[in-house]
Amino acid sequence: MIIAIDGPAASGKGTLARRLAAHYDLKRLDTGLLYRAVARAVLDADGDVEDPDARRLAARDLDGAQLDNEADLRMPGIGEAASIVAADPAVRQHVLAFQRGFAADPQGAILDGRDIGTVVCPDADVKLFVTATAEARAERRFREMAPLGAGLTYQSVLDDIRRRDTRDTSRAIAPLKAADDALLLDTTELDIEAAFRAAVDLISGLRAAI
Ligand code: DC
């Protein structure tokens, strides 16, 4: 079974994907980490994510081992840089190949990101589109990141989320949007346990209907 989970930053899709992967015994790929790894590689080489040559080179050399240091990829600022490299079609082409290779495992997989149900795995067995208001997402992200980054405020996190939402939904290639056949899950009022239960119910309902 392939499960595709899409949604905006801090919608809860990552935690949900991890829980569902354990529940259904599937391996999981957080595809946002791939774009974060590309951005990180550019910055580590003293490059600029606005430079097409630098980001394309980094995407071409993308290697799964770069995902190992997840905490580093989640540092403040890398999400914004990832959103910039992710708007480049050449970068997306390299990252697409990586994701398709992962999803080709006959045991199945869960992938979460922005374009999994629409572009990466359009034939996924289950597609979930996870949303929440920008304010609820900023509140969650702020609580996660406040211990990490000096000078972070709720307002700066909300501004960052809104900026990324705008870039991710309006880019010309593979914009963030729900696939026509995606099941919608709004987590604004749900904690992780409730979101997980709701997702399992949606998936069970879908599989019973097939
Ligand atoms: O989910 P995240 O915050 O780790 O993602 C970082 C950025 O990567 C996000 O702003 C947009 C981009 N991204 C994408 O364009 N497509 C994906 N499938 C996953 C992430």
mmCIF file with all atom_site columns, C-alpha atoms and ligand atoms in Angstrom:
data_model
loop_
_atom_site.group_PDB
_atom_site.id
_atom_site.type_symbol
_atom_site.label_atom_id
_atom_site.label_alt_id
_atom_site.label_comp_id
_atom_site.label_asym_id
_atom_site.label_entity_id
_atom_site.label_seq_id
_atom_site.pdbx_PDB_ins_code
_atom_site.Cartn_x
_atom_site.Cartn_y
_atom_site.Cartn_z
_atom_site.occupancy
_atom_site.B_iso_or_equiv
_atom_site.pdbx_formal_charge
_atom_site.auth_seq_id
_atom_site.auth_comp_id
_atom_site.auth_asym_id
_atom_site.auth_atom_id
_atom_site.pdbx_PDB_model_num
ATOM   1   C CA . MET A 1 1   ? 0.000   0.000  0.000   1.00 0.00 ? 1   MET A CA 1
ATOM   2   C CA . ILE A 1 2   ? 1.227   3.469  -0.876  1.00 0.00 ? 2   ILE A CA 1
ATOM   3   C CA . ILE A 1 3   ? -0.048  6.281  1.344   1.00 0.00 ? 3   ILE A CA 1
ATOM   4   C CA . ALA A 1 4   ? 0.494   9.836  0.093   1.00 0.00 ? 4   ALA A CA 1
ATOM   5   C CA . ILE A 1 5   ? 0.171   12.622 2.642   1.00 0.00 ? 5   ILE A CA 1
ATOM   6   C CA . ASP A 1 6   ? 0.300   16.255 1.612   1.00 0.00 ? 6   ASP A CA 1
ATOM   7   C CA . GLY A 1 7   ? -0.254  19.505 3.410   1.00 0.00 ? 7   GLY A CA 1
ATOM   8   C CA . PRO A 1 8   ? 1.295   22.845 4.344   1.00 0.00 ? 8   PRO A CA 1
ATOM   9   C CA . ALA A 1 9   ? 4.103   23.404 6.849   1.00 0.00 ? 9   ALA A CA 1
ATOM   10  C CA . ALA A 1 10  ? 3.301   22.345 10.436  1.00 0.00 ? 10  ALA A CA 1
ATOM   11  C CA . SER A 1 11  ? -0.092  20.904 9.530   1.00 0.00 ? 11  SER A CA 1
ATOM   12  C CA . GLY A 1 12  ? 0.748   17.775 11.539  1.00 0.00 ? 12  GLY A CA 1
ATOM   13  C CA . LYS A 1 13  ? 1.371   15.618 8.475   1.00 0.00 ? 13  LYS A CA 1
ATOM   14  C CA . GLY A 1 14  ? 4.846   14.555 9.577   1.00 0.00 ? 14  GLY A CA 1
ATOM   15  C CA . THR A 1 15  ? 3.788   13.256 12.986  1.00 0.00 ? 15  THR A CA 1
ATOM   16  C CA . LEU A 1 16  ? 0.755   11.670 11.395  1.00 0.00 ? 16  LEU A CA 1
ATOM   17  C CA . ALA A 1 17  ? 2.888   9.968  8.743   1.00 0.00 ? 17  ALA A CA 1
ATOM   18  C CA . ARG A 1 18  ? 5.209   8.582  11.436  1.00 0.00 ? 18  ARG A CA 1
ATOM   19  C CA . ARG A 1 19  ? 2.260   7.193  13.414  1.00 0.00 ? 19  ARG A CA 1
ATOM   20  C CA . LEU A 1 20  ? 0.631   5.686  10.328  1.00 0.00 ? 20  LEU A CA 1
ATOM   21  C CA . ALA A 1 21  ? 3.926   4.123  9.225   1.00 0.00 ? 21  ALA A CA 1
ATOM   22  C CA . ALA A 1 22  ? 4.191   2.339  12.585  1.00 0.00 ? 22  ALA A CA 1
ATOM   23  C CA . HIS A 1 23  ? 0.524   1.346  12.518  1.00 0.00 ? 23  HIS A CA 1
ATOM   24  C CA . TYR A 1 24  ? 0.597   -0.142 8.998   1.00 0.00 ? 24  TYR A CA 1
ATOM   25  C CA . ASP A 1 25  ? 4.227   -1.280 9.229   1.00 0.00 ? 25  ASP A CA 1
ATOM   26  C CA . LEU A 1 26  ? 5.329   0.762  6.227   1.00 0.00 ? 26  LEU A CA 1
ATOM   27  C CA . LYS A 1 27  ? 8.584   2.625  5.674   1.00 0.00 ? 27  LYS A CA 1
ATOM   28  C CA . ARG A 1 28  ? 8.248   6.363  5.483   1.00 0.00 ? 28  ARG A CA 1
ATOM   29  C CA . LEU A 1 29  ? 9.922   9.215  3.609   1.00 0.00 ? 29  LEU A CA 1
ATOM   30  C CA . ASP A 1 30  ? 9.561   12.815 4.772   1.00 0.00 ? 30  ASP A CA 1
ATOM   31  C CA . THR A 1 31  ? 10.115  14.444 1.390   1.00 0.00 ? 31  THR A CA 1
ATOM   32  C CA . GLY A 1 32  ? 10.515  17.924 2.889   1.00 0.00 ? 32  GLY A CA 1
ATOM   33  C CA . LEU A 1 33  ? 13.826  16.675 4.273   1.00 0.00 ? 33  LEU A CA 1
ATOM   34  C CA . LEU A 1 34  ? 15.067  16.121 0.707   1.00 0.00 ? 34  LEU A CA 1
ATOM   35  C CA . TYR A 1 35  ? 14.546  19.789 -0.185  1.00 0.00 ? 35  TYR A CA 1
ATOM   36  C CA . ARG A 1 36  ? 16.001  20.777 3.185   1.00 0.00 ? 36  ARG A CA 1
ATOM   37  C CA . ALA A 1 37  ? 19.082  18.622 2.461   1.00 0.00 ? 37  ALA A CA 1
ATOM   38  C CA . VAL A 1 38  ? 19.555  20.305 -0.919  1.00 0.00 ? 38  VAL A CA 1
ATOM   39  C CA . ALA A 1 39  ? 19.279  23.758 0.683   1.00 0.00 ? 39  ALA A CA 1
ATOM   40  C CA . ARG A 1 40  ? 21.649  22.754 3.482   1.00 0.00 ? 40  ARG A CA 1
ATOM   41  C CA . ALA A 1 41  ? 24.229  21.452 0.997   1.00 0.00 ? 41  ALA A CA 1
ATOM   42  C CA . VAL A 1 42  ? 24.153  24.762 -0.897  1.00 0.00 ? 42  VAL A CA 1
ATOM   43  C CA . LEU A 1 43  ? 24.617  26.748 2.328   1.00 0.00 ? 43  LEU A CA 1
ATOM   44  C CA . ASP A 1 44  ? 27.371  24.428 3.583   1.00 0.00 ? 44  ASP A CA 1
ATOM   45  C CA . ALA A 1 45  ? 29.270  25.091 0.350   1.00 0.00 ? 45  ALA A CA 1
ATOM   46  C CA . ASP A 1 46  ? 28.910  28.849 0.993   1.00 0.00 ? 46  ASP A CA 1
ATOM   47  C CA . GLY A 1 47  ? 26.516  29.027 -1.935  1.00 0.00 ? 47  GLY A CA 1
ATOM   48  C CA . ASP A 1 48  ? 23.282  30.975 -2.355  1.00 0.00 ? 48  ASP A CA 1
ATOM   49  C CA . VAL A 1 49  ? 19.950  29.145 -2.703  1.00 0.00 ? 49  VAL A CA 1
ATOM   50  C CA . GLU A 1 50  ? 18.916  31.838 -5.215  1.00 0.00 ? 50  GLU A CA 1
ATOM   51  C CA . ASP A 1 51  ? 21.732  30.654 -7.503  1.00 0.00 ? 51  ASP A CA 1
ATOM   52  C CA . PRO A 1 52  ? 20.297  28.066 -9.954  1.00 0.00 ? 52  PRO A CA 1
ATOM   53  C CA . ASP A 1 53  ? 23.671  26.427 -10.643 1.00 0.00 ? 53  ASP A CA 1
ATOM   54  C CA . ALA A 1 54  ? 24.438  25.949 -6.954  1.00 0.00 ? 54  ALA A CA 1
ATOM   55  C CA . ARG A 1 55  ? 21.087  24.408 -6.085  1.00 0.00 ? 55  ARG A CA 1
ATOM   56  C CA . ARG A 1 56  ? 20.968  22.178 -9.168  1.00 0.00 ? 56  ARG A CA 1
ATOM   57  C CA . LEU A 1 57  ? 24.415  20.809 -8.401  1.00 0.00 ? 57  LEU A CA 1
ATOM   58  C CA . ALA A 1 58  ? 23.349  20.091 -4.829  1.00 0.00 ? 58  ALA A CA 1
ATOM   59  C CA . ALA A 1 59  ? 20.157  18.377 -6.033  1.00 0.00 ? 59  ALA A CA 1
ATOM   60  C CA . ARG A 1 60  ? 22.075  16.266 -8.521  1.00 0.00 ? 60  ARG A CA 1
ATOM   61  C CA . ASP A 1 61  ? 24.372  15.047 -5.737  1.00 0.00 ? 61  ASP A CA 1
ATOM   62  C CA . LEU A 1 62  ? 21.550  14.368 -3.269  1.00 0.00 ? 62  LEU A CA 1
ATOM   63  C CA . ASP A 1 63  ? 22.261  11.288 -1.207  1.00 0.00 ? 63  ASP A CA 1
ATOM   64  C CA . GLY A 1 64  ? 20.038  9.551  1.346   1.00 0.00 ? 64  GLY A CA 1
ATOM   65  C CA . ALA A 1 65  ? 22.794  9.757  3.988   1.00 0.00 ? 65  ALA A CA 1
ATOM   66  C CA . GLN A 1 66  ? 22.250  13.539 4.056   1.00 0.00 ? 66  GLN A CA 1
ATOM   67  C CA . LEU A 1 67  ? 18.897  12.923 5.760   1.00 0.00 ? 67  LEU A CA 1
ATOM   68  C CA . ASP A 1 68  ? 20.525  11.338 8.793   1.00 0.00 ? 68  ASP A CA 1
ATOM   69  C CA . ASN A 1 69  ? 21.082  14.573 10.666  1.00 0.00 ? 69  ASN A CA 1
ATOM   70  C CA . GLU A 1 70  ? 17.416  15.504 10.836  1.00 0.00 ? 70  GLU A CA 1
ATOM   71  C CA . ALA A 1 71  ? 17.776  17.936 13.738  1.00 0.00 ? 71  ALA A CA 1
ATOM   72  C CA . ASP A 1 72  ? 20.236  19.972 11.693  1.00 0.00 ? 72  ASP A CA 1
ATOM   73  C CA . LEU A 1 73  ? 17.897  20.032 8.686   1.00 0.00 ? 73  LEU A CA 1
ATOM   74  C CA . ARG A 1 74  ? 15.120  21.356 10.925  1.00 0.00 ? 74  ARG A CA 1
ATOM   75  C CA . MET A 1 75  ? 17.089  24.363 12.158  1.00 0.00 ? 75  MET A CA 1
ATOM   76  C CA . PRO A 1 76  ? 15.347  27.743 11.778  1.00 0.00 ? 76  PRO A CA 1
ATOM   77  C CA . GLY A 1 77  ? 15.951  29.207 8.325   1.00 0.00 ? 77  GLY A CA 1
ATOM   78  C CA . ILE A 1 78  ? 16.391  25.907 6.487   1.00 0.00 ? 78  ILE A CA 1
ATOM   79  C CA . GLY A 1 79  ? 12.635  25.580 5.820   1.00 0.00 ? 79  GLY A CA 1
ATOM   80  C CA . GLU A 1 80  ? 12.604  28.918 4.038   1.00 0.00 ? 80  GLU A CA 1
ATOM   81  C CA . ALA A 1 81  ? 15.736  28.022 2.027   1.00 0.00 ? 81  ALA A CA 1
ATOM   82  C CA . ALA A 1 82  ? 14.152  24.644 1.167   1.00 0.00 ? 82  ALA A CA 1
ATOM   83  C CA . SER A 1 83  ? 11.022  26.364 -0.091  1.00 0.00 ? 83  SER A CA 1
ATOM   84  C CA . ILE A 1 84  ? 13.205  28.476 -2.438  1.00 0.00 ? 84  ILE A CA 1
ATOM   85  C CA . VAL A 1 85  ? 15.146  25.532 -3.919  1.00 0.00 ? 85  VAL A CA 1
ATOM   86  C CA . ALA A 1 86  ? 11.878  23.560 -4.204  1.00 0.00 ? 86  ALA A CA 1
ATOM   87  C CA . ALA A 1 87  ? 10.478  26.050 -6.701  1.00 0.00 ? 87  ALA A CA 1
ATOM   88  C CA . ASP A 1 88  ? 13.207  25.137 -9.222  1.00 0.00 ? 88  ASP A CA 1
ATOM   89  C CA . PRO A 1 89  ? 11.988  22.554 -11.794 1.00 0.00 ? 89  PRO A CA 1
ATOM   90  C CA . ALA A 1 90  ? 15.501  21.105 -12.251 1.00 0.00 ? 90  ALA A CA 1
ATOM   91  C CA . VAL A 1 91  ? 15.820  20.539 -8.503  1.00 0.00 ? 91  VAL A CA 1
ATOM   92  C CA . ARG A 1 92  ? 12.394  18.910 -8.406  1.00 0.00 ? 92  ARG A CA 1
ATOM   93  C CA . GLN A 1 93  ? 13.348  16.577 -11.240 1.00 0.00 ? 93  GLN A CA 1
ATOM   94  C CA . HIS A 1 94  ? 16.283  15.156 -9.255  1.00 0.00 ? 94  HIS A CA 1
ATOM   95  C CA . VAL A 1 95  ? 14.242  14.911 -6.069  1.00 0.00 ? 95  VAL A CA 1
ATOM   96  C CA . LEU A 1 96  ? 11.392  13.228 -7.965  1.00 0.00 ? 96  LEU A CA 1
ATOM   97  C CA . ALA A 1 97  ? 13.683  10.416 -9.068  1.00 0.00 ? 97  ALA A CA 1
ATOM   98  C CA . PHE A 1 98  ? 14.765  9.842  -5.467  1.00 0.00 ? 98  PHE A CA 1
ATOM   99  C CA . GLN A 1 99  ? 11.146  9.757  -4.240  1.00 0.00 ? 99  GLN A CA 1
ATOM   100 C CA . ARG A 1 100 ? 9.953   7.433  -7.002  1.00 0.00 ? 100 ARG A CA 1
ATOM   101 C CA . GLY A 1 101 ? 12.797  5.033  -6.191  1.00 0.00 ? 101 GLY A CA 1
ATOM   102 C CA . PHE A 1 102 ? 11.669  4.994  -2.565  1.00 0.00 ? 102 PHE A CA 1
ATOM   103 C CA . ALA A 1 103 ? 8.000   4.462  -3.471  1.00 0.00 ? 103 ALA A CA 1
ATOM   104 C CA . ALA A 1 104 ? 8.829   1.585  -5.828  1.00 0.00 ? 104 ALA A CA 1
ATOM   105 C CA . ASP A 1 105 ? 9.406   -0.790 -2.895  1.00 0.00 ? 105 ASP A CA 1
ATOM   106 C CA . PRO A 1 106 ? 6.951   -3.689 -3.295  1.00 0.00 ? 106 PRO A CA 1
ATOM   107 C CA . GLN A 1 107 ? 6.305   -3.605 0.482   1.00 0.00 ? 107 GLN A CA 1
ATOM   108 C CA . GLY A 1 108 ? 4.671   -0.208 0.030   1.00 0.00 ? 108 GLY A CA 1
ATOM   109 C CA . ALA A 1 109 ? 5.527   3.096  1.677   1.00 0.00 ? 109 ALA A CA 1
ATOM   110 C CA . ILE A 1 110 ? 4.261   6.339  3.143   1.00 0.00 ? 110 ILE A CA 1
ATOM   111 C CA . LEU A 1 111 ? 5.533   9.574  1.670   1.00 0.00 ? 111 LEU A CA 1
ATOM   112 C CA . ASP A 1 112 ? 4.606   12.999 2.995   1.00 0.00 ? 112 ASP A CA 1
ATOM   113 C CA . GLY A 1 113 ? 5.177   16.374 1.403   1.00 0.00 ? 113 GLY A CA 1
ATOM   114 C CA . ARG A 1 114 ? 3.442   18.859 -0.872  1.00 0.00 ? 114 ARG A CA 1
ATOM   115 C CA . ASP A 1 115 ? 3.000   17.081 -4.217  1.00 0.00 ? 115 ASP A CA 1
ATOM   116 C CA . ILE A 1 116 ? 2.934   13.380 -3.327  1.00 0.00 ? 116 ILE A CA 1
ATOM   117 C CA . GLY A 1 117 ? -0.691  12.720 -4.284  1.00 0.00 ? 117 GLY A CA 1
ATOM   118 C CA . THR A 1 118 ? -0.552  14.979 -7.333  1.00 0.00 ? 118 THR A CA 1
ATOM   119 C CA . VAL A 1 119 ? 2.893   14.339 -8.878  1.00 0.00 ? 119 VAL A CA 1
ATOM   120 C CA . VAL A 1 120 ? 5.120   11.832 -7.085  1.00 0.00 ? 120 VAL A CA 1
ATOM   121 C CA . CYS A 1 121 ? 2.582   9.036  -6.497  1.00 0.00 ? 121 CYS A CA 1
ATOM   122 C CA . PRO A 1 122 ? -0.558  9.938  -8.464  1.00 0.00 ? 122 PRO A CA 1
ATOM   123 C CA . ASP A 1 123 ? -1.674  6.276  -8.237  1.00 0.00 ? 123 ASP A CA 1
ATOM   124 C CA . ALA A 1 124 ? -1.273  6.028  -4.447  1.00 0.00 ? 124 ALA A CA 1
ATOM   125 C CA . ASP A 1 125 ? -3.812  3.749  -2.749  1.00 0.00 ? 125 ASP A CA 1
ATOM   126 C CA . VAL A 1 126 ? -4.594  6.397  -0.143  1.00 0.00 ? 126 VAL A CA 1
ATOM   127 C CA . LYS A 1 127 ? -4.171  10.166 -0.394  1.00 0.00 ? 127 LYS A CA 1
ATOM   128 C CA . LEU A 1 128 ? -4.595  12.402 2.614   1.00 0.00 ? 128 LEU A CA 1
ATOM   129 C CA . PHE A 1 129 ? -4.507  16.188 2.512   1.00 0.00 ? 129 PHE A CA 1
ATOM   130 C CA . VAL A 1 130 ? -3.822  17.514 5.991   1.00 0.00 ? 130 VAL A CA 1
ATOM   131 C CA . THR A 1 131 ? -4.598  21.144 6.797   1.00 0.00 ? 131 THR A CA 1
ATOM   132 C CA . ALA A 1 132 ? -4.925  23.497 9.764   1.00 0.00 ? 132 ALA A CA 1
ATOM   133 C CA . THR A 1 133 ? -5.215  27.275 10.023  1.00 0.00 ? 133 THR A CA 1
ATOM   134 C CA . ALA A 1 134 ? -1.966  29.232 9.666   1.00 0.00 ? 134 ALA A CA 1
ATOM   135 C CA . GLU A 1 135 ? -2.382  30.431 13.269  1.00 0.00 ? 135 GLU A CA 1
ATOM   136 C CA . ALA A 1 136 ? -2.726  26.909 14.681  1.00 0.00 ? 136 ALA A CA 1
ATOM   137 C CA . ARG A 1 137 ? 0.281   25.752 12.658  1.00 0.00 ? 137 ARG A CA 1
ATOM   138 C CA . ALA A 1 138 ? 2.394   28.713 13.782  1.00 0.00 ? 138 ALA A CA 1
ATOM   139 C CA . GLU A 1 139 ? 1.480   28.041 17.407  1.00 0.00 ? 139 GLU A CA 1
ATOM   140 C CA . ARG A 1 140 ? 2.652   24.411 17.098  1.00 0.00 ? 140 ARG A CA 1
ATOM   141 C CA . ARG A 1 141 ? 5.830   25.290 15.254  1.00 0.00 ? 141 ARG A CA 1
ATOM   142 C CA . PHE A 1 142 ? 6.621   28.074 17.725  1.00 0.00 ? 142 PHE A CA 1
ATOM   143 C CA . ARG A 1 143 ? 6.296   25.655 20.654  1.00 0.00 ? 143 ARG A CA 1
ATOM   144 C CA . GLU A 1 144 ? 8.607   23.153 18.883  1.00 0.00 ? 144 GLU A CA 1
ATOM   145 C CA . MET A 1 145 ? 11.216  25.693 17.832  1.00 0.00 ? 145 MET A CA 1
ATOM   146 C CA . ALA A 1 146 ? 11.299  28.198 20.677  1.00 0.00 ? 146 ALA A CA 1
ATOM   147 C CA . PRO A 1 147 ? 13.865  26.154 22.635  1.00 0.00 ? 147 PRO A CA 1
ATOM   148 C CA . LEU A 1 148 ? 16.134  25.979 19.526  1.00 0.00 ? 148 LEU A CA 1
ATOM   149 C CA . GLY A 1 149 ? 16.317  29.460 18.124  1.00 0.00 ? 149 GLY A CA 1
ATOM   150 C CA . ALA A 1 150 ? 17.170  32.640 19.966  1.00 0.00 ? 150 ALA A CA 1
ATOM   151 C CA . GLY A 1 151 ? 14.984  35.553 18.950  1.00 0.00 ? 151 GLY A CA 1
ATOM   152 C CA . LEU A 1 152 ? 12.105  33.520 17.547  1.00 0.00 ? 152 LEU A CA 1
ATOM   153 C CA . THR A 1 153 ? 8.678   35.009 18.189  1.00 0.00 ? 153 THR A CA 1
ATOM   154 C CA . TYR A 1 154 ? 5.220   33.628 17.426  1.00 0.00 ? 154 TYR A CA 1
ATOM   155 C CA . GLN A 1 155 ? 4.781   36.441 14.890  1.00 0.00 ? 155 GLN A CA 1
ATOM   156 C CA . SER A 1 156 ? 8.049   35.599 13.084  1.00 0.00 ? 156 SER A CA 1
ATOM   157 C CA . VAL A 1 157 ? 7.001   31.937 12.860  1.00 0.00 ? 157 VAL A CA 1
ATOM   158 C CA . LEU A 1 158 ? 3.540   32.917 11.556  1.00 0.00 ? 158 LEU A CA 1
ATOM   159 C CA . ASP A 1 159 ? 5.124   35.235 8.957   1.00 0.00 ? 159 ASP A CA 1
ATOM   160 C CA . ASP A 1 160 ? 7.479   32.439 7.872   1.00 0.00 ? 160 ASP A CA 1
ATOM   161 C CA . ILE A 1 161 ? 4.593   29.980 7.524   1.00 0.00 ? 161 ILE A CA 1
ATOM   162 C CA . ARG A 1 162 ? 2.508   32.436 5.497   1.00 0.00 ? 162 ARG A CA 1
ATOM   163 C CA . ARG A 1 163 ? 5.442   33.245 3.219   1.00 0.00 ? 163 ARG A CA 1
ATOM   164 C CA . ARG A 1 164 ? 6.137   29.554 2.617   1.00 0.00 ? 164 ARG A CA 1
ATOM   165 C CA . ASP A 1 165 ? 2.423   28.817 2.069   1.00 0.00 ? 165 ASP A CA 1
ATOM   166 C CA . THR A 1 166 ? 2.319   31.518 -0.585  1.00 0.00 ? 166 THR A CA 1
ATOM   167 C CA . ARG A 1 167 ? 5.459   30.262 -2.315  1.00 0.00 ? 167 ARG A CA 1
ATOM   168 C CA . ASP A 1 168 ? 4.530   26.580 -2.082  1.00 0.00 ? 168 ASP A CA 1
ATOM   169 C CA . THR A 1 169 ? 0.960   27.070 -3.382  1.00 0.00 ? 169 THR A CA 1
ATOM   170 C CA . SER A 1 170 ? 1.726   29.573 -6.122  1.00 0.00 ? 170 SER A CA 1
ATOM   171 C CA . ARG A 1 171 ? 4.871   28.130 -7.752  1.00 0.00 ? 171 ARG A CA 1
ATOM   172 C CA . ALA A 1 172 ? 4.484   27.101 -11.362 1.00 0.00 ? 172 ALA A CA 1
ATOM   173 C CA . ILE A 1 173 ? 5.679   23.524 -10.868 1.00 0.00 ? 173 ILE A CA 1
ATOM   174 C CA . ALA A 1 174 ? 4.027   20.951 -8.572  1.00 0.00 ? 174 ALA A CA 1
ATOM   175 C CA . PRO A 1 175 ? 2.325   23.503 -6.310  1.00 0.00 ? 175 PRO A CA 1
ATOM   176 C CA . LEU A 1 176 ? 0.906   22.450 -2.964  1.00 0.00 ? 176 LEU A CA 1
ATOM   177 C CA . LYS A 1 177 ? -2.687  21.413 -3.539  1.00 0.00 ? 177 LYS A CA 1
ATOM   178 C CA . ALA A 1 178 ? -5.005  18.553 -2.699  1.00 0.00 ? 178 ALA A CA 1
ATOM   179 C CA . ALA A 1 179 ? -5.335  15.838 -5.333  1.00 0.00 ? 179 ALA A CA 1
ATOM   180 C CA . ASP A 1 180 ? -8.909  15.539 -6.623  1.00 0.00 ? 180 ASP A CA 1
ATOM   181 C CA . ASP A 1 181 ? -9.216  12.159 -4.925  1.00 0.00 ? 181 ASP A CA 1
ATOM   182 C CA . ALA A 1 182 ? -7.549  13.125 -1.627  1.00 0.00 ? 182 ALA A CA 1
ATOM   183 C CA . LEU A 1 183 ? -9.320  12.729 1.711   1.00 0.00 ? 183 LEU A CA 1
ATOM   184 C CA . LEU A 1 184 ? -9.238  15.992 3.658   1.00 0.00 ? 184 LEU A CA 1
ATOM   185 C CA . LEU A 1 185 ? -8.211  16.111 7.302   1.00 0.00 ? 185 LEU A CA 1
ATOM   186 C CA . ASP A 1 186 ? -8.353  19.435 9.166   1.00 0.00 ? 186 ASP A CA 1
ATOM   187 C CA . THR A 1 187 ? -6.251  19.152 12.328  1.00 0.00 ? 187 THR A CA 1
ATOM   188 C CA . THR A 1 188 ? -6.889  22.694 13.655  1.00 0.00 ? 188 THR A CA 1
ATOM   189 C CA . GLU A 1 189 ? -8.928  21.359 16.569  1.00 0.00 ? 189 GLU A CA 1
ATOM   190 C CA . LEU A 1 190 ? -7.281  17.929 16.822  1.00 0.00 ? 190 LEU A CA 1
ATOM   191 C CA . ASP A 1 191 ? -4.365  16.754 18.911  1.00 0.00 ? 191 ASP A CA 1
ATOM   192 C CA . ILE A 1 192 ? -2.080  14.113 17.393  1.00 0.00 ? 192 ILE A CA 1
ATOM   193 C CA . GLU A 1 193 ? -3.976  11.187 18.865  1.00 0.00 ? 193 GLU A CA 1
ATOM   194 C CA . ALA A 1 194 ? -7.306  12.449 17.506  1.00 0.00 ? 194 ALA A CA 1
ATOM   195 C CA . ALA A 1 195 ? -5.731  13.212 14.113  1.00 0.00 ? 195 ALA A CA 1
ATOM   196 C CA . PHE A 1 196 ? -4.233  9.713  13.978  1.00 0.00 ? 196 PHE A CA 1
ATOM   197 C CA . ARG A 1 197 ? -7.595  8.090  14.839  1.00 0.00 ? 197 ARG A CA 1
ATOM   198 C CA . ALA A 1 198 ? -9.378  10.231 12.254  1.00 0.00 ? 198 ALA A CA 1
ATOM   199 C CA . ALA A 1 199 ? -6.821  9.245  9.598   1.00 0.00 ? 199 ALA A CA 1
ATOM   200 C CA . VAL A 1 200 ? -7.115  5.520  10.407  1.00 0.00 ? 200 VAL A CA 1
ATOM   201 C CA . ASP A 1 201 ? -10.927 5.820  10.196  1.00 0.00 ? 201 ASP A CA 1
ATOM   202 C CA . LEU A 1 202 ? -10.673 7.569  6.822   1.00 0.00 ? 202 LEU A CA 1
ATOM   203 C CA . ILE A 1 203 ? -8.261  4.929  5.508   1.00 0.00 ? 203 ILE A CA 1
ATOM   204 C CA . SER A 1 204 ? -10.411 2.054  6.805   1.00 0.00 ? 204 SER A CA 1
ATOM   205 C CA . GLY A 1 205 ? -13.488 3.586  5.192   1.00 0.00 ? 205 GLY A CA 1
ATOM   206 C CA . LEU A 1 206 ? -11.663 3.962  1.893   1.00 0.00 ? 206 LEU A CA 1
ATOM   207 C CA . ARG A 1 207 ? -10.326 0.394  1.901   1.00 0.00 ? 207 ARG A CA 1
ATOM   208 C CA . ALA A 1 208 ? -13.759 -1.025 2.841   1.00 0.00 ? 208 ALA A CA 1
ATOM   209 C CA . ALA A 1 209 ? -15.258 0.788  -0.137  1.00 0.00 ? 209 ALA A CA 1
ATOM   210 C CA . ILE A 1 210 ? -12.789 -0.716 -2.649  1.00 0.00 ? 210 ILE A CA 1
HETATM 211 O O1 . DC  B 2 .   ? 7.670   19.889 4.978   1.00 0.00 ? 1   DC  B O1 1
HETATM 212 P P1 . DC  B 2 .   ? 8.892   20.796 5.143   1.00 0.00 ? 1   DC  B P1 1
HETATM 213 O O2 . DC  B 2 .   ? 8.593   22.038 5.930   1.00 0.00 ? 1   DC  B O2 1
HETATM 214 O O3 . DC  B 2 .   ? 10.058  20.075 5.703   1.00 0.00 ? 1   DC  B O3 1
HETATM 215 O O4 . DC  B 2 .   ? 9.285   21.233 3.644   1.00 0.00 ? 1   DC  B O4 1
HETATM 216 C C1 . DC  B 2 .   ? 10.291  22.177 3.376   1.00 0.00 ? 1   DC  B C1 1
HETATM 217 C C2 . DC  B 2 .   ? 10.022  22.817 2.024   1.00 0.00 ? 1   DC  B C2 1
HETATM 218 O O5 . DC  B 2 .   ? 10.218  21.836 0.997   1.00 0.00 ? 1   DC  B O5 1
HETATM 219 C C3 . DC  B 2 .   ? 8.598   23.331 1.814   1.00 0.00 ? 1   DC  B C3 1
HETATM 220 O O6 . DC  B 2 .   ? 8.466   24.694 2.136   1.00 0.00 ? 1   DC  B O6 1
HETATM 221 C C4 . DC  B 2 .   ? 8.324   23.100 0.363   1.00 0.00 ? 1   DC  B C4 1
HETATM 222 C C5 . DC  B 2 .   ? 9.267   22.019 -0.048  1.00 0.00 ? 1   DC  B C5 1
HETATM 223 N N1 . DC  B 2 .   ? 8.606   20.746 -0.361  1.00 0.00 ? 1   DC  B N1 1
HETATM 224 C C6 . DC  B 2 .   ? 8.093   20.587 -1.621  1.00 0.00 ? 1   DC  B C6 1
HETATM 225 O O7 . DC  B 2 .   ? 8.106   21.515 -2.407  1.00 0.00 ? 1   DC  B O7 1
HETATM 226 N N2 . DC  B 2 .   ? 7.572   19.381 -1.995  1.00 0.00 ? 1   DC  B N2 1
HETATM 227 C C7 . DC  B 2 .   ? 7.518   18.370 -1.141  1.00 0.00 ? 1   DC  B C7 1
HETATM 228 N N3 . DC  B 2 .   ? 7.000   17.186 -1.541  1.00 0.00 ? 1   DC  B N3 1
HETATM 229 C C8 . DC  B 2 .   ? 8.009   18.525 0.189   1.00 0.00 ? 1   DC  B C8 1
HETATM 230 C C9 . DC  B 2 .   ? 8.537   19.751 0.560   1.00 0.00 ? 1   DC  B C9 1
#
